[in-house]
Amino acid sequence: MERMSKEDMYTHFWTVFDGITAMKQISIRKLSEETGINYQTIAGWKQNKRLPDLYSAILIADYLSCPLEVMCRSTESSIEPASGIVSLIGRMACR
Protein backbone atom coordinates (compact mmCIF):
# COMPACT_ATOMS: atom_id res chain seq x y z
CA MET A 1 0.00 0.00 0.00
CA GLU A 2 1.26 3.43 -0.90
CA ARG A 3 2.25 5.52 2.12
CA MET A 4 0.17 8.67 2.66
CA SER A 5 1.76 11.97 3.56
CA LYS A 6 0.75 13.60 6.85
CA GLU A 7 -1.18 16.25 4.92
CA ASP A 8 -3.06 13.61 2.91
CA MET A 9 -3.85 11.65 6.09
CA TYR A 10 -5.14 14.80 7.82
CA THR A 11 -7.24 15.68 4.77
CA HIS A 12 -8.56 12.14 4.47
CA PHE A 13 -9.43 11.84 8.19
CA TRP A 14 -11.40 15.09 8.30
CA THR A 15 -13.04 14.52 4.89
CA VAL A 16 -14.32 11.13 6.07
CA PHE A 17 -15.29 12.68 9.42
CA ASP A 18 -17.24 15.46 7.68
CA GLY A 19 -18.94 13.00 5.34
CA ILE A 20 -20.06 10.63 8.08
CA THR A 21 -21.19 13.35 10.47
CA ALA A 22 -23.18 15.01 7.67
CA MET A 23 -24.71 11.72 6.57
CA LYS A 24 -25.67 10.81 10.16
CA GLN A 25 -26.55 14.42 11.03
CA ILE A 26 -24.15 14.51 13.98
CA SER A 27 -22.84 17.90 15.05
CA ILE A 28 -19.39 18.42 16.48
CA ARG A 29 -21.11 19.60 19.65
CA LYS A 30 -23.06 16.32 19.97
CA LEU A 31 -19.95 14.26 19.25
CA SER A 32 -18.13 16.28 21.89
CA GLU A 33 -20.84 15.69 24.49
CA GLU A 34 -21.11 11.97 23.73
CA THR A 35 -17.36 11.23 23.65
CA GLY A 36 -16.19 13.65 26.33
CA ILE A 37 -13.73 15.28 23.92
CA ASN A 38 -13.81 19.04 24.35
CA TYR A 39 -15.65 20.83 21.52
CA GLN A 40 -12.90 23.44 21.17
CA THR A 41 -10.29 20.69 20.98
CA ILE A 42 -12.06 19.07 18.03
CA ALA A 43 -12.56 22.43 16.30
CA GLY A 44 -8.90 23.26 16.93
CA TRP A 45 -7.72 20.01 15.36
CA LYS A 46 -9.74 20.76 12.24
CA GLN A 47 -8.70 24.42 11.97
CA ASN A 48 -5.03 23.79 12.65
CA LYS A 49 -4.80 20.79 10.33
CA ARG A 50 -3.96 18.34 13.08
CA LEU A 51 -4.97 14.77 13.71
CA PRO A 52 -6.34 13.82 17.13
CA ASP A 53 -4.21 11.75 19.47
CA LEU A 54 -4.69 7.99 19.12
CA TYR A 55 -7.08 7.65 22.07
CA SER A 56 -9.32 10.46 20.81
CA ALA A 57 -9.20 9.14 17.23
CA ILE A 58 -10.38 5.75 18.51
CA LEU A 59 -13.20 7.40 20.50
CA ILE A 60 -14.29 9.34 17.40
CA ALA A 61 -14.12 6.30 15.11
CA ASP A 62 -16.04 4.17 17.61
CA TYR A 63 -18.70 6.84 18.06
CA LEU A 64 -19.12 7.12 14.30
CA SER A 65 -19.17 3.29 13.99
CA CYS A 66 -16.33 3.49 11.52
CA PRO A 67 -13.10 1.48 11.66
CA LEU A 68 -10.13 3.67 12.59
CA GLU A 69 -8.21 2.41 9.58
CA VAL A 70 -10.97 3.71 7.28
CA MET A 71 -10.76 7.08 9.02
CA CYS A 72 -6.98 7.22 8.62
CA ARG A 73 -6.25 5.54 5.29
CA SER A 74 -7.52 5.86 1.80
CA THR A 75 -8.67 2.63 0.19
CA GLU A 76 -7.61 4.05 -3.16
CA SER A 77 -4.09 4.01 -4.55
CA SER A 78 -4.09 7.79 -4.81
CA ILE A 79 -6.46 10.01 -2.91
CA GLU A 80 -8.35 13.00 -4.16
CA PRO A 81 -9.75 14.31 -0.86
CA ALA A 82 -12.46 16.58 -2.21
CA SER A 83 -13.82 14.18 -4.80
CA GLY A 84 -15.68 10.95 -4.40
CA ILE A 85 -16.43 11.26 -0.68
CA VAL A 86 -19.98 10.01 -1.14
CA SER A 87 -18.81 6.89 -2.93
CA LEU A 88 -16.01 6.42 -0.39
CA ILE A 89 -18.47 6.56 2.49
CA GLY A 90 -20.77 4.21 0.63
CA ARG A 91 -17.96 1.63 0.38
CA MET A 92 -16.95 1.89 4.02
CA ALA A 93 -17.94 -0.59 6.66
CA CYS A 94 -19.55 2.16 8.71
CA ARG A 95 -23.04 1.74 10.09
mmCIF file of N, CA and C in Angstrom:
data_model
loop_
_atom_site.group_PDB
_atom_site.id
_atom_site.type_symbol
_atom_site.label_atom_id
_atom_site.label_comp_id
_atom_site.label_asym_id
_atom_site.label_seq_id
_atom_site.Cartn_x
_atom_site.Cartn_y
_atom_site.Cartn_z
ATOM 1 N N MET A 1 0.846 -1.184 0.000
ATOM 2 C CA MET A 1 0.000 0.000 0.000
ATOM 3 C C MET A 1 0.886 1.240 0.000
ATOM 4 N N GLU A 2 0.512 2.176 -0.803
ATOM 5 C CA GLU A 2 1.261 3.428 -0.901
ATOM 6 C C GLU A 2 1.132 4.213 0.407
ATOM 7 N N ARG A 3 2.242 4.748 0.877
ATOM 8 C CA ARG A 3 2.250 5.516 2.120
ATOM 9 C C ARG A 3 1.682 6.913 1.883
ATOM 10 N N MET A 4 0.781 7.343 2.764
ATOM 11 C CA MET A 4 0.173 8.670 2.656
ATOM 12 C C MET A 4 1.039 9.689 3.373
ATOM 13 N N SER A 5 1.067 10.891 2.859
ATOM 14 C CA SER A 5 1.759 11.972 3.559
ATOM 15 C C SER A 5 0.908 12.386 4.758
ATOM 16 N N LYS A 6 1.509 13.110 5.687
ATOM 17 C CA LYS A 6 0.754 13.605 6.845
ATOM 18 C C LYS A 6 -0.393 14.501 6.406
ATOM 19 N N GLU A 7 -0.143 15.344 5.427
ATOM 20 C CA GLU A 7 -1.181 16.251 4.922
ATOM 21 C C GLU A 7 -2.339 15.469 4.308
ATOM 22 N N ASP A 8 -2.004 14.439 3.508
ATOM 23 C CA ASP A 8 -3.056 13.608 2.911
ATOM 24 C C ASP A 8 -3.848 12.869 3.985
ATOM 25 N N MET A 9 -3.156 12.364 5.023
ATOM 26 C CA MET A 9 -3.852 11.653 6.089
ATOM 27 C C MET A 9 -4.780 12.599 6.853
ATOM 28 N N TYR A 10 -4.301 13.799 7.158
ATOM 29 C CA TYR A 10 -5.140 14.797 7.817
ATOM 30 C C TYR A 10 -6.367 15.074 6.956
ATOM 31 N N THR A 11 -6.142 15.357 5.676
ATOM 32 C CA THR A 11 -7.239 15.681 4.767
ATOM 33 C C THR A 11 -8.225 14.526 4.680
ATOM 34 N N HIS A 12 -7.701 13.321 4.555
ATOM 35 C CA HIS A 12 -8.562 12.143 4.467
ATOM 36 C C HIS A 12 -9.386 11.961 5.745
ATOM 37 N N PHE A 13 -8.740 12.038 6.905
ATOM 38 C CA PHE A 13 -9.433 11.842 8.187
ATOM 39 C C PHE A 13 -10.606 12.808 8.313
ATOM 40 N N TRP A 14 -10.352 14.098 8.097
ATOM 41 C CA TRP A 14 -11.404 15.087 8.303
ATOM 42 C C TRP A 14 -12.435 15.084 7.178
ATOM 43 N N THR A 15 -12.063 14.657 5.974
ATOM 44 C CA THR A 15 -13.037 14.517 4.891
ATOM 45 C C THR A 15 -14.002 13.380 5.215
ATOM 46 N N VAL A 16 -13.460 12.245 5.662
ATOM 47 C CA VAL A 16 -14.316 11.126 6.066
ATOM 48 C C VAL A 16 -15.172 11.542 7.259
ATOM 49 N N PHE A 17 -14.559 12.192 8.239
ATOM 50 C CA PHE A 17 -15.288 12.679 9.416
ATOM 51 C C PHE A 17 -16.464 13.564 8.993
ATOM 52 N N ASP A 18 -16.186 14.545 8.130
ATOM 53 C CA ASP A 18 -17.242 15.463 7.679
ATOM 54 C C ASP A 18 -18.338 14.721 6.926
ATOM 55 N N GLY A 19 -17.955 13.769 6.097
ATOM 56 C CA GLY A 19 -18.941 13.003 5.337
ATOM 57 C C GLY A 19 -19.851 12.169 6.223
ATOM 58 N N ILE A 20 -19.257 11.483 7.194
ATOM 59 C CA ILE A 20 -20.057 10.631 8.081
ATOM 60 C C ILE A 20 -20.937 11.471 8.995
ATOM 61 N N THR A 21 -20.374 12.524 9.571
ATOM 62 C CA THR A 21 -21.191 13.348 10.469
ATOM 63 C C THR A 21 -22.325 14.026 9.712
ATOM 64 N N ALA A 22 -22.104 14.415 8.471
ATOM 65 C CA ALA A 22 -23.180 15.010 7.666
ATOM 66 C C ALA A 22 -24.242 13.963 7.344
ATOM 67 N N MET A 23 -23.794 12.778 6.933
ATOM 68 C CA MET A 23 -24.712 11.716 6.570
ATOM 69 C C MET A 23 -25.579 11.298 7.770
ATOM 70 N N LYS A 24 -24.961 11.233 8.946
ATOM 71 C CA LYS A 24 -25.672 10.810 10.159
ATOM 72 C C LYS A 24 -26.264 11.988 10.925
ATOM 73 N N GLN A 25 -26.060 13.189 10.402
ATOM 74 C CA GLN A 25 -26.551 14.423 11.026
ATOM 75 C C GLN A 25 -26.088 14.534 12.491
ATOM 76 N N ILE A 26 -24.779 14.405 12.660
ATOM 77 C CA ILE A 26 -24.152 14.512 13.975
ATOM 78 C C ILE A 26 -23.328 15.790 13.996
ATOM 79 N N SER A 27 -23.612 16.665 14.926
ATOM 80 C CA SER A 27 -22.840 17.898 15.050
ATOM 81 C C SER A 27 -21.567 17.630 15.855
ATOM 82 N N ILE A 28 -20.604 18.522 15.682
ATOM 83 C CA ILE A 28 -19.385 18.417 16.485
ATOM 84 C C ILE A 28 -19.738 18.564 17.967
ATOM 85 N N ARG A 29 -20.688 19.410 18.259
ATOM 86 C CA ARG A 29 -21.114 19.600 19.654
ATOM 87 C C ARG A 29 -21.641 18.289 20.237
ATOM 88 N N LYS A 30 -22.505 17.591 19.484
ATOM 89 C CA LYS A 30 -23.064 16.319 19.966
ATOM 90 C C LYS A 30 -21.956 15.286 20.126
ATOM 91 N N LEU A 31 -21.062 15.200 19.156
ATOM 92 C CA LEU A 31 -19.950 14.263 19.254
ATOM 93 C C LEU A 31 -19.114 14.571 20.493
ATOM 94 N N SER A 32 -18.891 15.852 20.729
ATOM 95 C CA SER A 32 -18.135 16.284 21.895
ATOM 96 C C SER A 32 -18.805 15.830 23.193
ATOM 97 N N GLU A 33 -20.097 16.065 23.287
ATOM 98 C CA GLU A 33 -20.843 15.686 24.493
ATOM 99 C C GLU A 33 -20.846 14.172 24.707
ATOM 100 N N GLU A 34 -21.004 13.421 23.624
ATOM 101 C CA GLU A 34 -21.109 11.970 23.729
ATOM 102 C C GLU A 34 -19.760 11.282 23.992
ATOM 103 N N THR A 35 -18.683 11.859 23.485
ATOM 104 C CA THR A 35 -17.364 11.228 23.648
ATOM 105 C C THR A 35 -16.566 11.801 24.817
ATOM 106 N N GLY A 36 -16.954 12.995 25.272
ATOM 107 C CA GLY A 36 -16.192 13.651 26.331
ATOM 108 C C GLY A 36 -14.982 14.416 25.815
ATOM 109 N N ILE A 37 -14.827 14.500 24.510
ATOM 110 C CA ILE A 37 -13.732 15.276 23.921
ATOM 111 C C ILE A 37 -14.208 16.724 23.822
ATOM 112 N N ASN A 38 -13.433 17.633 24.343
ATOM 113 C CA ASN A 38 -13.811 19.043 24.354
ATOM 114 C C ASN A 38 -14.104 19.551 22.946
ATOM 115 N N TYR A 39 -15.222 20.272 22.810
ATOM 116 C CA TYR A 39 -15.650 20.828 21.521
ATOM 117 C C TYR A 39 -14.547 21.680 20.897
ATOM 118 N N GLN A 40 -13.943 22.554 21.694
ATOM 119 C CA GLN A 40 -12.904 23.436 21.170
ATOM 120 C C GLN A 40 -11.669 22.659 20.728
ATOM 121 N N THR A 41 -11.419 21.533 21.377
ATOM 122 C CA THR A 41 -10.294 20.687 20.978
ATOM 123 C C THR A 41 -10.529 20.135 19.588
ATOM 124 N N ILE A 42 -11.731 19.618 19.347
ATOM 125 C CA ILE A 42 -12.059 19.070 18.028
ATOM 126 C C ILE A 42 -11.982 20.170 16.964
ATOM 127 N N ALA A 43 -12.589 21.305 17.251
ATOM 128 C CA ALA A 43 -12.556 22.428 16.304
ATOM 129 C C ALA A 43 -11.116 22.873 16.044
ATOM 130 N N GLY A 44 -10.304 22.889 17.075
ATOM 131 C CA GLY A 44 -8.898 23.265 16.933
ATOM 132 C C GLY A 44 -8.130 22.299 16.050
ATOM 133 N N TRP A 45 -8.380 20.991 16.220
ATOM 134 C CA TRP A 45 -7.719 20.011 15.357
ATOM 135 C C TRP A 45 -8.051 20.293 13.899
ATOM 136 N N LYS A 46 -9.325 20.528 13.623
ATOM 137 C CA LYS A 46 -9.741 20.756 12.240
ATOM 138 C C LYS A 46 -9.150 22.045 11.676
ATOM 139 N N GLN A 47 -9.198 23.124 12.451
ATOM 140 C CA GLN A 47 -8.701 24.421 11.968
ATOM 141 C C GLN A 47 -7.198 24.434 11.798
ATOM 142 N N ASN A 48 -6.495 23.762 12.674
ATOM 143 C CA ASN A 48 -5.030 23.790 12.652
ATOM 144 C C ASN A 48 -4.420 22.635 11.877
ATOM 145 N N LYS A 49 -5.268 21.901 11.153
ATOM 146 C CA LYS A 49 -4.802 20.793 10.330
ATOM 147 C C LYS A 49 -3.991 19.789 11.139
ATOM 148 N N ARG A 50 -4.616 19.319 12.223
ATOM 149 C CA ARG A 50 -3.959 18.335 13.085
ATOM 150 C C ARG A 50 -4.847 17.123 13.249
ATOM 151 N N LEU A 51 -4.232 15.987 13.403
ATOM 152 C CA LEU A 51 -4.974 14.771 13.715
ATOM 153 C C LEU A 51 -5.116 14.648 15.224
ATOM 154 N N PRO A 52 -6.204 14.040 15.683
ATOM 155 C CA PRO A 52 -6.339 13.818 17.126
ATOM 156 C C PRO A 52 -5.312 12.792 17.601
ATOM 157 N N ASP A 53 -5.067 12.792 18.902
ATOM 158 C CA ASP A 53 -4.213 11.754 19.473
ATOM 159 C C ASP A 53 -4.909 10.408 19.265
ATOM 160 N N LEU A 54 -4.172 9.317 19.419
ATOM 161 C CA LEU A 54 -4.695 7.989 19.121
ATOM 162 C C LEU A 54 -5.943 7.665 19.933
ATOM 163 N N TYR A 55 -5.918 7.945 21.225
ATOM 164 C CA TYR A 55 -7.076 7.653 22.074
ATOM 165 C C TYR A 55 -8.324 8.388 21.584
ATOM 166 N N SER A 56 -8.183 9.673 21.279
ATOM 167 C CA SER A 56 -9.320 10.459 20.806
ATOM 168 C C SER A 56 -9.784 10.000 19.429
ATOM 169 N N ALA A 57 -8.837 9.635 18.559
ATOM 170 C CA ALA A 57 -9.201 9.139 17.231
ATOM 171 C C ALA A 57 -10.017 7.848 17.348
ATOM 172 N N ILE A 58 -9.640 6.996 18.285
ATOM 173 C CA ILE A 58 -10.384 5.753 18.509
ATOM 174 C C ILE A 58 -11.780 6.067 19.042
ATOM 175 N N LEU A 59 -11.880 7.001 19.987
ATOM 176 C CA LEU A 59 -13.198 7.400 20.499
ATOM 177 C C LEU A 59 -14.093 7.924 19.372
ATOM 178 N N ILE A 60 -13.532 8.768 18.518
ATOM 179 C CA ILE A 60 -14.293 9.336 17.403
ATOM 180 C C ILE A 60 -14.729 8.238 16.435
ATOM 181 N N ALA A 61 -13.797 7.384 16.044
ATOM 182 C CA ALA A 61 -14.119 6.299 15.107
ATOM 183 C C ALA A 61 -15.188 5.378 15.692
ATOM 184 N N ASP A 62 -15.050 5.027 16.961
ATOM 185 C CA ASP A 62 -16.044 4.165 17.611
ATOM 186 C C ASP A 62 -17.407 4.839 17.650
ATOM 187 N N TYR A 63 -17.434 6.114 17.994
ATOM 188 C CA TYR A 63 -18.705 6.840 18.062
ATOM 189 C C TYR A 63 -19.377 6.894 16.690
ATOM 190 N N LEU A 64 -18.580 7.048 15.653
ATOM 191 C CA LEU A 64 -19.119 7.120 14.297
ATOM 192 C C LEU A 64 -19.358 5.734 13.693
ATOM 193 N N SER A 65 -19.047 4.682 14.456
ATOM 194 C CA SER A 65 -19.171 3.295 13.992
ATOM 195 C C SER A 65 -18.396 3.076 12.704
ATOM 196 N N CYS A 66 -17.188 3.578 12.705
ATOM 197 C CA CYS A 66 -16.334 3.493 11.524
ATOM 198 C C CYS A 66 -14.957 2.989 11.952
ATOM 199 N N PRO A 67 -14.425 1.958 11.293
ATOM 200 C CA PRO A 67 -13.096 1.478 11.662
ATOM 201 C C PRO A 67 -12.055 2.597 11.581
ATOM 202 N N LEU A 68 -11.169 2.635 12.553
ATOM 203 C CA LEU A 68 -10.135 3.666 12.590
ATOM 204 C C LEU A 68 -9.296 3.649 11.314
ATOM 205 N N GLU A 69 -9.020 2.488 10.800
ATOM 206 C CA GLU A 69 -8.215 2.409 9.578
ATOM 207 C C GLU A 69 -8.908 3.108 8.408
ATOM 208 N N VAL A 70 -10.221 3.017 8.335
ATOM 209 C CA VAL A 70 -10.968 3.705 7.279
ATOM 210 C C VAL A 70 -10.857 5.214 7.468
ATOM 211 N N MET A 71 -10.885 5.652 8.732
ATOM 212 C CA MET A 71 -10.761 7.080 9.020
ATOM 213 C C MET A 71 -9.372 7.607 8.636
ATOM 214 N N CYS A 72 -8.357 6.760 8.776
ATOM 215 C CA CYS A 72 -6.979 7.222 8.615
ATOM 216 C C CYS A 72 -6.325 6.888 7.283
ATOM 217 N N ARG A 73 -6.901 5.960 6.531
ATOM 218 C CA ARG A 73 -6.254 5.540 5.288
ATOM 219 C C ARG A 73 -7.229 5.531 4.140
ATOM 220 N N SER A 74 -6.738 5.948 3.014
ATOM 221 C CA SER A 74 -7.519 5.863 1.795
ATOM 222 C C SER A 74 -7.512 4.414 1.325
ATOM 223 N N THR A 75 -8.624 3.977 0.773
ATOM 224 C CA THR A 75 -8.674 2.632 0.193
ATOM 225 C C THR A 75 -8.288 2.677 -1.274
ATOM 226 N N GLU A 76 -7.969 3.847 -1.764
ATOM 227 C CA GLU A 76 -7.615 4.050 -3.162
ATOM 228 C C GLU A 76 -6.099 4.199 -3.262
ATOM 229 N N SER A 77 -5.536 3.907 -4.408
ATOM 230 C CA SER A 77 -4.090 4.009 -4.553
ATOM 231 C C SER A 77 -3.616 5.451 -4.490
ATOM 232 N N SER A 78 -4.418 6.375 -4.969
ATOM 233 C CA SER A 78 -4.089 7.789 -4.806
ATOM 234 C C SER A 78 -5.360 8.493 -4.376
ATOM 235 N N ILE A 79 -5.244 9.392 -3.430
ATOM 236 C CA ILE A 79 -6.455 10.009 -2.910
ATOM 237 C C ILE A 79 -6.677 11.363 -3.541
ATOM 238 N N GLU A 80 -7.913 11.685 -3.729
ATOM 239 C CA GLU A 80 -8.347 12.996 -4.157
ATOM 240 C C GLU A 80 -9.366 13.410 -3.115
ATOM 241 N N PRO A 81 -8.922 14.067 -2.030
ATOM 242 C CA PRO A 81 -9.750 14.306 -0.858
ATOM 243 C C PRO A 81 -11.106 14.930 -1.128
ATOM 244 N N ALA A 82 -11.201 15.879 -2.030
ATOM 245 C CA ALA A 82 -12.464 16.583 -2.210
ATOM 246 C C ALA A 82 -13.417 15.838 -3.135
ATOM 247 N N SER A 83 -12.940 14.858 -3.852
ATOM 248 C CA SER A 83 -13.820 14.184 -4.800
ATOM 249 C C SER A 83 -14.124 12.767 -4.348
ATOM 250 N N GLY A 84 -15.313 12.336 -4.654
ATOM 251 C CA GLY A 84 -15.680 10.952 -4.399
ATOM 252 C C GLY A 84 -15.982 10.606 -2.955
ATOM 253 N N ILE A 85 -16.194 11.584 -2.090
ATOM 254 C CA ILE A 85 -16.426 11.259 -0.683
ATOM 255 C C ILE A 85 -17.703 10.461 -0.499
ATOM 256 N N VAL A 86 -18.731 10.751 -1.277
ATOM 257 C CA VAL A 86 -19.980 10.013 -1.137
ATOM 258 C C VAL A 86 -19.771 8.549 -1.488
ATOM 259 N N SER A 87 -19.054 8.281 -2.574
ATOM 260 C CA SER A 87 -18.808 6.888 -2.929
ATOM 261 C C SER A 87 -17.872 6.223 -1.929
ATOM 262 N N LEU A 88 -16.907 6.961 -1.402
ATOM 263 C CA LEU A 88 -16.012 6.417 -0.391
ATOM 264 C C LEU A 88 -16.793 6.003 0.836
ATOM 265 N N ILE A 89 -17.662 6.872 1.309
ATOM 266 C CA ILE A 89 -18.468 6.556 2.493
ATOM 267 C C ILE A 89 -19.373 5.368 2.192
ATOM 268 N N GLY A 90 -19.911 5.320 0.998
ATOM 269 C CA GLY A 90 -20.768 4.205 0.627
ATOM 270 C C GLY A 90 -20.047 2.870 0.639
ATOM 271 N N ARG A 91 -18.738 2.874 0.388
ATOM 272 C CA ARG A 91 -17.963 1.634 0.384
ATOM 273 C C ARG A 91 -17.433 1.258 1.754
ATOM 274 N N MET A 92 -17.509 2.159 2.704
ATOM 275 C CA MET A 92 -16.953 1.893 4.023
ATOM 276 C C MET A 92 -17.818 0.933 4.812
ATOM 277 N N ALA A 93 -17.214 0.350 5.803
ATOM 278 C CA ALA A 93 -17.937 -0.589 6.661
ATOM 279 C C ALA A 93 -18.597 0.133 7.823
ATOM 280 N N CYS A 94 -18.951 1.379 7.643
ATOM 281 C CA CYS A 94 -19.551 2.165 8.710
ATOM 282 C C CYS A 94 -21.048 1.927 8.743
ATOM 283 N N ARG A 95 -21.583 1.921 9.927
ATOM 284 C CA ARG A 95 -23.037 1.744 10.091
ATOM 285 C C ARG A 95 -23.604 2.850 10.895
#
